[in-house]
Amino acid sequence: MGLPSQKKKKKANKQIKRGQIRANKQKSPRVPPAWWHGPGSSFRVQRCFAPFQEEAKMVHRARIPELLTWLRQLQVQLHNPPTIHHPASQGQMEICVTSGSQEGLSKVFEMLINPGDNVIINEPVYSGTLQALQPMGCNIINVSSDEFGIIPDAVKEILSKWTPEDSQNPEKNTPKFLYTVPNGNNPTGTSLTTERKKEIYKLARKYDFLIIEDDPYYFLQFSKSWAPTFLSMDVDGRVIRADSFSKVLSSGLRIGFLTGPKPLIERVVLHTQVSTMHPNTFTQLLVSELLHQWGEEGFLAHVARVIDFYRKQRDALLAAADKWLSDLAEWHVPDGGMFLWIKIKGISDTRPLIEEKAIKNQVLMVPGYAFFIDRSALTPYFRASFSLASPEQMDVAFQRLAQLIKESL
């Protein structure tokens, strides 16, 4: 085949440019005013999808149908979302594959946030989330949490500045969404209880905001009975859930997936088409083939083995902490994930201890300030990971750290 003619090039460039302009014009929908009414809900999403009816026909390009079907069946089996049978106009559940869950979340933030919008998170929070949110120019509101996750009464206190009716008036600027990592939170290792999730979801319905359920550690829950998800409670189509294979297959595959209301998921796909075009086809096929060979039962059996590995790793780290740090620090036992959040007694700022002294002694931890909105604030916390180190390395690391803490007191 020869090179395309200049005429064809100009036509193609014009089509690409027109598609990008359309995407940019509608980039950050305000939630509300109206696009759909979920069953029993006042939830309304901006009427912003009409210009995309033609482009929506393209959203299946570069998808692997077999992978999407498998993932859809998995979500139905694990979460049984109430929206699975809703009409598209009422937030029907849809799925799209992303280049890792981080890409999906970044596109969700870009889709939803306008400068000046209010969003709710709970500190300490994964630093990658902060780095994605802060350039958006939104007001990040911190809600208090404890060893059981976000405290619903603290959410109520934040929302008390508005009335439920204010959510229907864009000028009131009610919070657009609440973001949370509900299981094995990075860095704290905490997990939201079922009752707290139910209370938070009721508040989301009352004050009409979305819930961004970032759950990369869902498959690393150490208790035998897994807690119900926000997706499983979502009767309105107000939950966007991010899942990842990075923790149970391979982080290098960069394959994650979003589940949420069809109109919003289609917006993410359209955004992908004018940015990265689509997730890597080869790794999608590789994951799809592996999952189909395993089947759902085989996949969950693999997950059980991964959980067993991380539970043993957690227990080894806790044993080392009990041995060397029990008089110097305090912590809560993580219910999932791969992190232990430790507070050092008598030290107000862990930055010099962890970033300078510990590194010089070949001990690598993350100082707590990295997980807060205000990185200049002093914090006595640091994060330890039990994903890679051997039990022997954990023991040596905490022995060295204990000596450094004593020297710093």
C-alpha positions as CSV (number, residue, x, y, z in Angstrom):
1,M,0.0,0.0,0.0
2,G,1.2,3.5,-0.8
3,L,1.3,6.5,1.5
4,P,-2.0,8.3,2.0
5,S,-2.6,11.3,-0.2
6,Q,-2.5,14.8,1.3
7,K,-6.2,15.1,0.8
8,K,-6.8,12.0,2.8
9,K,-4.4,13.2,5.5
10,K,-6.2,16.5,5.8
11,K,-9.6,14.7,6.1
12,A,-8.2,12.3,8.8
13,N,-6.7,15.2,10.7
14,K,-9.9,17.1,10.6
15,Q,-11.8,14.1,11.9
16,I,-9.4,13.6,14.7
17,K,-9.4,17.2,15.6
18,R,-13.2,17.3,15.6
19,G,-13.4,14.3,17.9
20,Q,-10.9,15.8,20.3
21,I,-12.7,19.1,20.4
22,R,-16.0,17.3,21.2
23,A,-14.3,15.3,24.0
24,N,-12.7,18.4,25.5
25,K,-15.9,20.5,25.4
26,Q,-17.7,17.9,27.5
27,K,-14.7,16.9,29.6
28,S,-15.9,17.6,33.1
29,P,-19.6,17.1,33.6
30,R,-21.2,18.8,36.6
31,V,-23.1,16.3,38.7
32,P,-26.0,17.4,38.7
33,P,-28.0,18.8,36.7
34,A,-30.1,16.1,35.1
35,W,-29.4,13.2,32.8
36,W,-31.0,10.2,34.5
37,H,-33.1,9.4,37.5
38,G,-32.1,6.2,39.3
39,P,-34.8,4.1,40.8
40,G,-35.9,5.6,44.1
41,S,-33.2,8.3,43.8
42,S,-32.9,12.0,43.0
43,F,-29.5,11.3,41.5
44,R,-28.9,13.2,38.3
45,V,-26.0,13.3,35.9
46,Q,-25.4,16.2,33.6
47,R,-27.1,16.0,30.2
48,C,-23.8,15.9,28.4
49,F,-23.9,12.7,26.3
50,A,-26.1,13.7,23.4
51,P,-23.2,15.1,21.3
52,F,-21.5,11.6,21.6
53,Q,-24.2,9.4,20.2
54,E,-22.3,9.0,17.0
55,E,-19.0,8.5,18.7
56,A,-20.6,6.0,21.2
57,K,-20.8,3.6,18.3
58,M,-17.0,3.3,18.4
59,V,-16.6,2.5,22.0
60,H,-16.3,-1.3,21.4
61,R,-13.2,-0.8,19.2
62,A,-10.1,-2.4,20.6
63,R,-12.0,-4.3,23.3
64,I,-11.6,-8.0,23.8
65,P,-15.2,-9.2,24.0
66,E,-14.3,-12.5,25.7
67,L,-12.4,-10.6,28.5
68,L,-15.2,-8.2,29.1
69,T,-17.7,-11.0,29.2
70,W,-15.6,-12.9,31.8
71,L,-15.1,-9.7,33.9
72,R,-18.8,-9.0,33.8
73,Q,-19.7,-12.5,35.0
74,L,-17.1,-12.1,37.8
75,Q,-18.6,-8.8,38.9
76,V,-22.1,-10.3,38.9
77,Q,-20.9,-13.3,40.9
78,L,-18.9,-11.3,43.5
79,H,-21.0,-8.2,43.8
80,N,-24.4,-8.8,42.2
81,P,-24.8,-5.1,41.4
82,P,-28.5,-4.0,41.5
83,T,-27.8,-1.9,38.3
84,I,-27.0,-5.0,36.2
85,H,-30.5,-5.0,34.7
86,H,-31.2,-1.3,34.8
87,P,-31.8,0.6,31.5
88,A,-28.8,2.5,30.2
89,S,-30.8,5.7,31.0
90,Q,-30.9,4.7,34.7
91,G,-27.2,3.9,35.3
92,Q,-27.0,0.3,33.9
93,M,-23.7,-1.4,34.9
94,E,-20.9,-1.3,32.3
95,I,-17.3,-2.4,32.4
96,C,-14.2,-1.2,30.6
97,V,-10.6,-2.4,30.7
98,T,-7.9,0.2,31.6
99,S,-4.1,0.3,31.6
100,G,-4.1,-0.5,35.3
101,S,-6.6,0.9,37.7
102,Q,-4.6,4.1,38.1
103,E,-5.2,5.1,34.5
104,G,-8.9,4.5,34.9
105,L,-9.1,6.6,38.1
106,S,-7.2,9.4,36.5
107,K,-9.6,9.5,33.6
108,V,-12.5,9.4,36.0
109,F,-11.1,12.4,37.9
110,E,-10.6,14.3,34.7
111,M,-14.1,13.4,33.5
112,L,-15.8,14.6,36.7
113,I,-13.8,17.5,38.2
114,N,-14.0,21.1,37.4
115,P,-11.7,23.6,39.1
116,G,-13.2,24.6,42.5
117,D,-15.3,21.4,42.9
118,N,-15.5,19.9,46.3
119,V,-14.4,16.2,46.7
120,I,-14.1,14.1,49.9
121,I,-11.2,11.8,50.7
122,N,-9.9,10.4,53.9
123,E,-6.3,11.0,54.9
124,P,-3.8,9.4,55.0
125,V,-4.4,8.5,51.3
126,Y,-2.4,6.9,48.5
127,S,0.1,9.5,47.2
128,G,-0.8,8.6,43.6
129,T,-4.4,9.7,44.2
130,L,-3.3,13.0,45.6
131,Q,-1.0,13.6,42.7
132,A,-3.9,12.9,40.3
133,L,-6.3,15.2,42.1
134,Q,-4.3,18.2,43.0
135,P,-3.6,19.4,39.5
136,M,-7.4,19.4,38.9
137,G,-7.8,22.5,41.0
138,C,-10.5,20.9,43.2
139,N,-11.0,21.5,46.9
140,I,-9.9,18.3,48.7
141,I,-11.9,17.9,51.9
142,N,-10.5,15.4,54.4
143,V,-12.9,13.3,56.4
144,S,-11.8,11.7,59.6
145,S,-11.2,8.0,59.8
146,D,-10.0,5.4,62.3
147,E,-8.9,1.7,62.3
148,F,-12.3,0.8,60.8
149,G,-12.1,3.4,57.9
150,I,-14.1,6.5,57.3
151,I,-16.3,7.6,60.2
152,P,-19.8,8.2,58.9
153,D,-20.5,10.9,61.5
154,A,-17.5,12.8,60.2
155,V,-19.0,12.7,56.7
156,K,-22.3,14.0,58.2
157,E,-20.5,16.9,59.8
158,I,-18.9,17.9,56.5
159,L,-22.2,17.7,54.6
160,S,-24.0,19.7,57.3
161,K,-22.8,22.8,55.5
162,W,-25.4,22.1,52.8
163,T,-29.0,20.9,52.6
164,P,-29.9,17.9,50.5
165,E,-31.8,20.2,48.2
166,D,-28.5,22.1,47.5
167,S,-27.3,19.2,45.4
168,Q,-29.8,20.2,42.7
169,N,-28.2,23.7,42.5
170,P,-24.7,23.7,40.9
171,E,-24.0,27.1,42.4
172,K,-24.1,25.6,45.9
173,N,-21.1,23.4,45.0
174,T,-22.0,20.4,47.1
175,P,-19.4,17.6,47.1
176,K,-19.2,15.9,43.8
177,F,-17.8,12.6,45.0
178,L,-16.3,10.7,47.9
179,Y,-13.2,8.7,47.1
180,T,-12.1,5.7,49.3
181,V,-10.0,2.6,49.3
182,P,-12.4,0.4,51.3
183,N,-10.1,-2.7,51.8
184,G,-6.5,-2.8,53.0
185,N,-6.1,0.9,52.5
186,N,-2.8,2.2,51.4
187,P,-1.0,3.2,53.6
188,T,-3.1,2.4,56.8
189,G,-4.2,-1.2,56.0
190,T,-7.7,-0.4,57.4
191,S,-10.9,-1.7,55.9
192,L,-14.4,-0.1,56.0
193,T,-17.0,-2.1,57.9
194,T,-20.2,-3.2,56.2
195,E,-22.3,-0.9,58.5
196,R,-20.2,2.1,57.8
197,K,-20.5,1.5,54.0
198,K,-24.3,1.3,54.3
199,E,-24.3,4.6,56.3
200,I,-22.1,6.3,53.8
201,Y,-24.1,5.1,50.8
202,K,-27.3,6.5,52.5
203,L,-25.5,9.9,52.8
204,A,-24.5,9.7,49.1
205,R,-28.2,9.2,48.2
206,K,-29.3,12.0,50.5
207,Y,-26.8,14.5,49.3
208,D,-26.5,13.2,45.8
209,F,-22.8,12.5,45.3
210,L,-20.9,9.8,43.6
211,I,-18.7,7.2,45.4
212,I,-15.4,6.3,43.8
213,E,-14.6,2.8,45.1
214,D,-10.9,2.2,44.5
215,D,-10.4,-1.4,45.5
216,P,-7.1,-2.8,44.4
217,Y,-6.8,-4.9,47.5
218,Y,-10.2,-6.5,47.3
219,F,-8.6,-9.8,46.5
220,L,-6.2,-9.4,49.5
221,Q,-8.7,-9.5,52.3
222,F,-7.5,-11.7,55.1
223,S,-10.8,-12.6,56.7
224,K,-12.7,-15.6,55.2
225,S,-15.9,-13.6,54.7
226,W,-15.3,-10.6,52.4
227,A,-17.2,-7.4,53.2
228,P,-20.0,-6.3,50.8
229,T,-18.8,-3.6,48.4
230,F,-20.4,-0.2,47.6
231,L,-21.0,-1.7,44.1
232,S,-23.2,-4.4,45.6
233,M,-25.3,-1.7,47.4
234,D,-25.6,0.6,44.4
235,V,-29.3,0.9,43.5
236,D,-28.9,4.2,41.8
237,G,-25.9,4.0,39.5
238,R,-23.7,6.3,41.6
239,V,-20.7,4.1,42.3
240,I,-17.7,3.9,40.0
241,R,-15.5,1.0,41.1
242,A,-11.8,0.4,40.1
243,D,-10.4,-3.1,40.2
244,S,-6.9,-4.3,39.5
245,F,-5.0,-7.4,38.6
246,S,-1.7,-5.9,39.7
247,K,-1.8,-7.4,43.1
248,V,-2.9,-10.9,42.2
249,L,-1.4,-11.5,38.7
250,S,1.4,-9.0,37.8
251,S,1.7,-5.3,38.2
252,G,3.7,-5.1,35.0
253,L,0.7,-6.3,33.0
254,R,-1.0,-2.9,33.6
255,I,-4.5,-4.3,33.3
256,G,-7.3,-3.0,35.5
257,F,-11.0,-2.4,34.9
258,L,-13.7,0.1,35.8
259,T,-17.3,-0.8,36.7
260,G,-20.0,1.8,36.9
261,P,-22.9,3.6,35.2
262,K,-22.9,3.0,31.4
263,P,-22.9,6.7,30.4
264,L,-19.9,7.5,32.5
265,I,-17.9,4.4,31.6
266,E,-18.5,5.2,27.9
267,R,-17.1,8.6,28.5
268,V,-13.9,7.0,29.9
269,V,-13.6,4.8,26.8
270,L,-14.0,7.9,24.6
271,H,-11.3,9.7,26.5
272,T,-9.0,6.7,26.1
273,Q,-9.6,6.7,22.3
274,V,-8.1,10.3,22.1
275,S,-5.3,9.6,24.5
276,T,-3.8,6.1,24.7
277,M,-6.3,4.7,22.2
278,H,-6.8,1.5,24.2
279,P,-5.1,-0.7,26.7
280,N,-2.4,-3.0,25.5
281,T,-4.1,-5.7,23.3
282,F,-1.4,-8.3,23.9
283,T,-1.7,-8.1,27.7
284,Q,-5.5,-8.1,27.4
285,L,-5.4,-11.3,25.4
286,L,-2.9,-12.8,27.8
287,V,-5.1,-12.1,30.8
288,S,-8.2,-13.2,29.0
289,E,-6.6,-16.6,28.0
290,L,-5.3,-17.2,31.5
291,L,-8.7,-16.4,33.1
292,H,-10.6,-18.6,30.6
293,Q,-8.2,-21.5,31.3
294,W,-8.6,-21.1,35.0
295,G,-12.3,-20.4,35.0
296,E,-13.8,-18.5,37.9
297,E,-13.2,-21.3,40.4
298,G,-9.6,-21.6,39.3
299,F,-9.1,-17.8,39.5
300,L,-10.5,-17.6,43.1
301,A,-8.3,-20.6,44.1
302,H,-5.3,-18.7,42.8
303,V,-6.5,-15.6,44.8
304,A,-6.8,-17.8,47.9
305,R,-3.1,-18.8,47.5
306,V,-2.1,-15.2,47.1
307,I,-4.0,-14.2,50.2
308,D,-2.3,-17.0,52.1
309,F,1.1,-15.7,51.1
310,Y,0.3,-12.1,52.1
311,R,-1.3,-13.2,55.4
312,K,2.0,-15.0,56.3
313,Q,4.0,-12.0,55.2
314,R,1.8,-9.7,57.4
315,D,2.2,-12.1,60.4
316,A,6.0,-12.1,59.9
317,L,6.1,-8.3,59.9
318,L,3.8,-8.1,63.0
319,A,6.1,-10.6,64.8
320,A,9.1,-8.4,64.0
321,A,7.3,-5.3,65.1
322,D,6.2,-6.9,68.4
323,K,9.8,-8.0,69.0
324,W,11.6,-4.7,68.3
325,L,9.1,-1.9,68.4
326,S,6.5,-2.7,71.0
327,D,7.8,-0.1,73.5
328,L,8.6,2.4,70.8
329,A,5.6,2.5,68.5
330,E,2.0,1.6,68.1
331,W,-0.1,0.2,65.2
332,H,-3.3,-1.6,64.2
333,V,-3.3,-5.0,62.7
334,P,-4.2,-4.7,59.0
335,D,-7.2,-6.7,57.7
336,G,-5.9,-6.8,54.2
337,G,-3.5,-5.3,51.7
338,M,0.2,-5.2,52.1
339,F,1.0,-2.3,54.5
340,L,1.5,-1.6,58.2
341,W,0.9,2.0,59.4
342,I,3.1,2.7,62.4
343,K,3.1,5.6,64.8
344,I,6.4,6.3,66.6
345,K,6.0,7.4,70.2
346,G,7.9,10.6,71.2
347,I,8.8,11.6,67.6
348,S,6.7,14.3,65.9
349,D,8.3,14.1,62.5
350,T,9.5,10.8,60.9
351,R,10.9,12.5,57.8
352,P,14.6,12.8,58.9
353,L,14.4,9.4,60.6
354,I,13.1,7.5,57.6
355,E,14.5,9.5,54.7
356,E,18.0,10.0,56.0
357,K,19.0,7.7,58.9
358,A,17.0,4.6,58.0
359,I,18.2,4.8,54.3
360,K,21.8,5.1,55.4
361,N,21.3,1.9,57.4
362,Q,19.7,0.2,54.3
363,V,16.2,0.2,55.7
364,L,13.5,1.4,53.2
365,M,10.2,2.7,54.6
366,V,7.9,5.6,53.5
367,P,7.6,8.6,55.8
368,G,4.0,9.5,56.7
369,Y,4.0,13.0,55.2
370,A,3.8,11.5,51.6
371,F,0.2,10.5,52.3
372,F,-1.2,13.8,53.4
373,I,-2.6,16.8,51.4
374,D,-0.2,19.1,53.3
375,R,3.2,17.5,52.7
376,S,4.9,20.1,55.0
377,A,2.9,19.0,58.0
378,L,4.7,17.0,60.7
379,T,3.6,13.4,61.3
380,P,4.9,10.7,63.6
381,Y,3.8,7.9,61.2
382,F,5.6,5.8,58.6
383,R,4.5,3.0,56.3
384,A,6.1,-0.4,56.1
385,S,5.3,-2.9,53.3
386,F,5.3,-6.7,53.7
387,S,5.0,-7.5,50.0
388,L,8.6,-8.4,49.1
389,A,10.9,-8.6,52.1
390,S,11.6,-12.0,53.7
391,P,10.8,-12.6,57.4
392,E,14.5,-12.5,58.1
393,Q,14.9,-9.1,56.3
394,M,11.8,-7.7,58.2
395,D,13.4,-8.8,61.5
396,V,16.7,-7.1,60.7
397,A,15.0,-4.0,59.4
398,F,13.0,-3.4,62.5
399,Q,16.0,-4.2,64.7
400,R,18.0,-1.5,63.0
401,L,15.0,0.9,63.1
402,A,14.5,0.4,66.8
403,Q,18.1,1.4,67.4
404,L,17.7,4.5,65.3
405,I,14.5,5.5,67.1
406,K,16.2,5.1,70.5
407,E,19.1,7.3,69.3
408,S,16.6,10.0,68.1
409,L,14.5,10.2,71.3
